Amino acid sequence: AIDGITGFSVAALPRIAFGEGSFHSLAGEISKLGKHALLVTGGRSFMAGPHWALLQDDLVGHGVEWSLVRISGEPSPAQIDSVVSRNTAARFDVVVGIGGGSALDAGKAIAGLLNDGHSVTDFLEGVGTPSDYRGPAVPFIAVPTTAGTGSELTRNAVITQPGQGGYKKSFRDDRLLARLALIDPALLVSCPAPVMLGNALDALTQLIESYVSTRASVLTDALALDGLRAFARGFRPDPAHPVRDHSELAYAAMISGICLTQAGLGSVHGFASPLGAFFSIPHGTACGTMLAVCTEMNVKLLRERTPDNPVLEKYVTVADMLFPSADKLRTPEDLVAGLHDWIARCELPRLSDLGVRITDIDRIVAASGGNSMKTNPLALTPDELEKLLRSRL
């Protein structure tokens, strides 16, 4: 056997344009792909800000005709199918998603289906048959206006069917990757503090979970650590003022998207899917409220089952990144304590405050076994998953 670095593979990524002022190049980038664009945005925030008027002027200057679709909340199958059916005949050259993770996920799904004729449910993991997707997708450009999901870098569109019997599933295919991820930290400045807080905690969770994932590699480790450094510089655990530096958080979120694509996630995201589907809990809130207790459970069980597991040392490294100390004898429990402190200072609601009752635990556990749970550092039993949820009620 050859000693050294363990083998790994790298999935495709979009072209990335990062930096303050990069938004002003968007109309020119759109025009390179064609003269008919479908713009997909969130409900209100982007439209109310100064960048919308500037973009309209730029599109006119570049001779681009456009139509607008607004997606309020997390995209549902009915929303995606309705937009696709209304716009299939228009023959758009490019779809542009501008907004948070929901707008970007909606844009990806719409771009993937405009020329296809199917319902998005036909290709959702665990619902339809994803392998049947043939495309082709309309070229897609992703422009995030929050710093959290990293959706601009991923090949999956998360679709939510809310309510009783609902689900949160991915339409996932390499053809859904953005041609361009355009990340301008200036777009974050007008983002409301509660949205920035939730998104930041999502990015933090993605960085930690991908770093300790069973699919982590030397490459994703290097990226995740760099993202954690940026997060520590950019984040403040204060619900009213969660941002120290917008560019650092934008970069951390971007890196988290790369890492989750390459390495997968863990138990926090395993829970976040049913919590979002069954109770309409915002994704960042679901991640934030579960992050400390899930990390604590992983540390406890790793110590019991495999005390020499290198993931325990990885947790120490994360503690050093986020909660630096002169104490050289750090432990994974230092990370757990720091996360609990952050969650308390950020005033994250408990599950009971979000409408979850003890009678809901069984169905949450039953629905939490998706792809994210499969790359948690260790397998968790249904009883352990139940204990986790009970601890956060």
Coordinates of C-alpha atoms in Angstrom, one line a residue, residues 74-280:
E74 CA -39.5 27.8 0.4
P75 CA -40.4 26.5 -3.1
S76 CA -43.1 23.9 -3.3
P77 CA -43.8 21.4 -6.1
A78 CA -47.0 23.3 -7.0
Q79 CA -45.0 26.6 -7.3
I80 CA -42.3 25.1 -9.5
D81 CA -44.8 23.3 -11.7
S82 CA -46.9 26.4 -12.1
V83 CA -44.0 28.6 -13.1
V84 CA -42.7 26.1 -15.6
S85 CA -46.1 25.6 -17.2
R86 CA -46.6 29.3 -17.6
N87 CA -43.2 29.9 -19.1
T88 CA -42.3 26.9 -21.2
A89 CA -43.5 28.5 -24.5
A90 CA -41.4 31.6 -23.9
R91 CA -38.1 29.9 -24.7
F92 CA -35.8 31.7 -22.3
D93 CA -32.1 31.6 -23.0
V94 CA -31.1 31.9 -19.3
V95 CA -32.7 31.7 -15.8
V96 CA -31.3 34.0 -13.1
G97 CA -31.9 33.3 -9.4
I98 CA -31.5 36.3 -7.2
G99 CA -32.2 36.0 -3.5
G100 CA -31.8 33.6 -0.6
G101 CA -31.5 29.8 -0.8
S102 CA -35.2 29.4 -1.6
A103 CA -35.0 31.7 -4.6
L104 CA -31.9 30.0 -5.9
D105 CA -33.3 26.5 -5.4
A106 CA -36.5 27.6 -7.2
G107 CA -34.4 29.0 -10.1
K108 CA -32.4 25.8 -10.4
A109 CA -35.5 23.7 -10.5
I110 CA -37.2 26.0 -13.0
A111 CA -34.2 26.1 -15.3
G112 CA -34.0 22.3 -15.2
L113 CA -37.6 21.8 -16.2
L114 CA -38.5 24.6 -18.6
N115 CA -37.7 22.4 -21.7
D116 CA -38.5 19.1 -20.1
G117 CA -42.3 18.9 -19.6
H118 CA -42.3 16.9 -16.3
S119 CA -43.4 17.8 -12.8
V120 CA -40.6 18.4 -10.4
T121 CA -42.0 15.6 -8.2
D122 CA -41.0 13.2 -10.9
F123 CA -37.3 13.7 -10.1
L124 CA -37.3 14.4 -6.3
E125 CA -35.2 12.0 -4.3
G126 CA -37.4 9.6 -2.3
V127 CA -40.5 10.8 -4.2
G128 CA -39.9 10.2 -8.0
T129 CA -37.2 8.7 -10.0
P130 CA -34.2 11.1 -10.2
S131 CA -32.3 8.8 -12.7
D132 CA -35.0 9.5 -15.3
Y133 CA -34.1 13.1 -15.6
R134 CA -32.7 13.8 -19.1
G135 CA -32.7 17.6 -19.3
P136 CA -31.5 19.6 -20.9
A137 CA -31.5 22.5 -18.4
V138 CA -31.6 26.1 -19.4
P139 CA -28.4 27.9 -18.4
F140 CA -28.7 29.2 -14.8
I141 CA -26.9 32.1 -13.0
A142 CA -27.1 32.2 -9.2
V143 CA -26.8 35.5 -7.3
P144 CA -27.2 35.1 -3.5
T145 CA -28.4 38.0 -1.4
T146 CA -28.0 36.2 1.9
A147 CA -25.0 34.3 3.3
G148 CA -26.0 30.9 4.4
T149 CA -27.2 28.0 2.3
G150 CA -24.4 28.0 -0.3
S151 CA -27.1 27.0 -2.8
E152 CA -25.2 29.0 -5.5
L153 CA -22.5 26.3 -5.5
T154 CA -24.7 23.1 -5.3
R155 CA -26.3 20.9 -7.9
N156 CA -29.5 20.3 -5.9
A157 CA -32.7 22.3 -5.6
V158 CA -34.5 21.7 -2.3
I159 CA -38.3 21.5 -2.7
T160 CA -40.7 21.5 0.2
Q161 CA -44.2 20.0 0.4
P162 CA -45.4 21.6 3.7
G163 CA -47.8 20.3 6.3
Q164 CA -49.0 16.9 7.4
G165 CA -47.4 14.2 5.3
G166 CA -45.1 16.8 3.8
Y167 CA -41.5 16.4 2.9
K168 CA -38.3 18.3 2.0
K169 CA -36.5 16.7 -0.9
S170 CA -33.9 17.4 -3.5
F171 CA -34.0 17.6 -7.2
R172 CA -30.3 16.8 -7.8
D173 CA -28.4 16.7 -11.1
D174 CA -25.1 18.0 -12.4
R175 CA -27.0 19.8 -15.2
L176 CA -28.6 22.0 -12.5
L177 CA -25.3 23.6 -11.6
A178 CA -25.1 27.3 -12.2
R179 CA -23.0 28.4 -15.1
L180 CA -22.0 31.4 -12.9
A181 CA -22.2 32.0 -9.1
L182 CA -22.0 35.7 -8.7
I183 CA -21.4 36.6 -5.1
D184 CA -21.4 40.3 -4.1
P185 CA -21.1 41.0 -0.4
A186 CA -22.7 44.4 -0.9
L187 CA -26.0 42.6 -1.6
L188 CA -26.0 41.4 2.0
V189 CA -26.0 44.8 3.7
S190 CA -29.8 45.4 3.4
C191 CA -30.6 41.8 4.6
P192 CA -32.6 41.9 7.9
A193 CA -30.7 40.8 11.0
P194 CA -33.0 37.8 11.7
V195 CA -32.5 36.5 8.2
M196 CA -28.7 37.0 8.4
L197 CA -28.6 35.2 11.7
G198 CA -30.4 32.2 10.5
N199 CA -28.4 32.0 7.3
A200 CA -25.1 32.4 9.2
L201 CA -26.0 29.5 11.5
D202 CA -26.8 27.4 8.5
A203 CA -23.4 28.1 6.9
L204 CA -21.7 27.4 10.2
T205 CA -23.5 24.1 10.5
Q206 CA -22.6 23.1 6.9
L207 CA -18.9 23.9 7.5
I208 CA -18.8 21.9 10.7
E209 CA -20.8 18.9 9.4
S210 CA -18.9 18.7 6.1
Y211 CA -15.6 18.9 8.1
V212 CA -16.5 15.8 10.2
S213 CA -18.5 14.0 7.5
T214 CA -17.6 10.4 6.7
R215 CA -17.0 11.6 3.1
A216 CA -14.6 14.4 4.1
S217 CA -11.3 14.6 2.2
V218 CA -8.0 16.4 2.6
L219 CA -9.4 19.0 0.1
T220 CA -12.8 19.6 1.8
D221 CA -11.0 19.7 5.2
A222 CA -8.8 22.5 3.9
L223 CA -11.7 24.4 2.5
A224 CA -13.9 23.9 5.6
L225 CA -11.2 25.2 7.9
D226 CA -10.7 28.3 5.7
G227 CA -14.5 28.8 5.8
L228 CA -14.6 28.5 9.6
R229 CA -11.8 31.1 9.9
A230 CA -13.8 33.5 7.8
F231 CA -17.0 32.7 9.7
A232 CA -15.2 33.5 13.0
R233 CA -14.1 36.8 11.6
G234 CA -17.5 37.8 10.2
F235 CA -20.0 36.5 12.7
R236 CA -21.2 38.0 16.0
P237 CA -23.5 35.9 18.3
D238 CA -26.0 38.8 18.7
P239 CA -29.5 38.5 17.2
A240 CA -29.7 42.2 16.6
H241 CA -26.3 42.7 15.1
P242 CA -25.0 39.2 13.8
V243 CA -22.6 40.6 11.3
R244 CA -19.0 41.8 11.9
D245 CA -18.0 41.6 8.2
H246 CA -20.4 40.9 5.3
S247 CA -17.6 39.8 3.0
E248 CA -16.3 37.2 5.5
L249 CA -19.8 35.7 5.9
A250 CA -20.4 35.7 2.2
Y251 CA -17.1 33.8 1.7
A252 CA -17.9 31.4 4.5
A253 CA -21.3 30.6 3.1
M254 CA -19.8 30.1 -0.4
I255 CA -17.2 27.7 1.0
S256 CA -19.9 25.8 2.9
G257 CA -21.7 25.2 -0.3
I258 CA -18.6 23.8 -1.9
C259 CA -18.0 21.6 1.1
L260 CA -21.5 20.2 1.4
T261 CA -21.5 19.3 -2.3
Q262 CA -18.2 17.4 -2.1
A263 CA -18.5 15.9 1.4
G264 CA -22.1 15.8 2.6
L265 CA -23.5 16.9 5.9
G266 CA -24.7 15.3 9.2
S267 CA -27.5 14.8 11.7
V268 CA -28.4 18.5 12.1
H269 CA -29.4 18.6 8.4
G270 CA -31.0 15.2 8.8
F271 CA -33.4 16.8 11.3
A272 CA -33.8 20.1 9.5
S273 CA -35.6 18.5 6.5
P274 CA -38.6 17.1 8.4
L275 CA -38.7 20.1 10.8
G276 CA -38.9 22.4 7.8
A277 CA -41.5 20.3 6.0
F278 CA -43.8 19.4 9.0
F279 CA -43.7 22.7 10.9
S280 CA -42.5 25.3 8.3

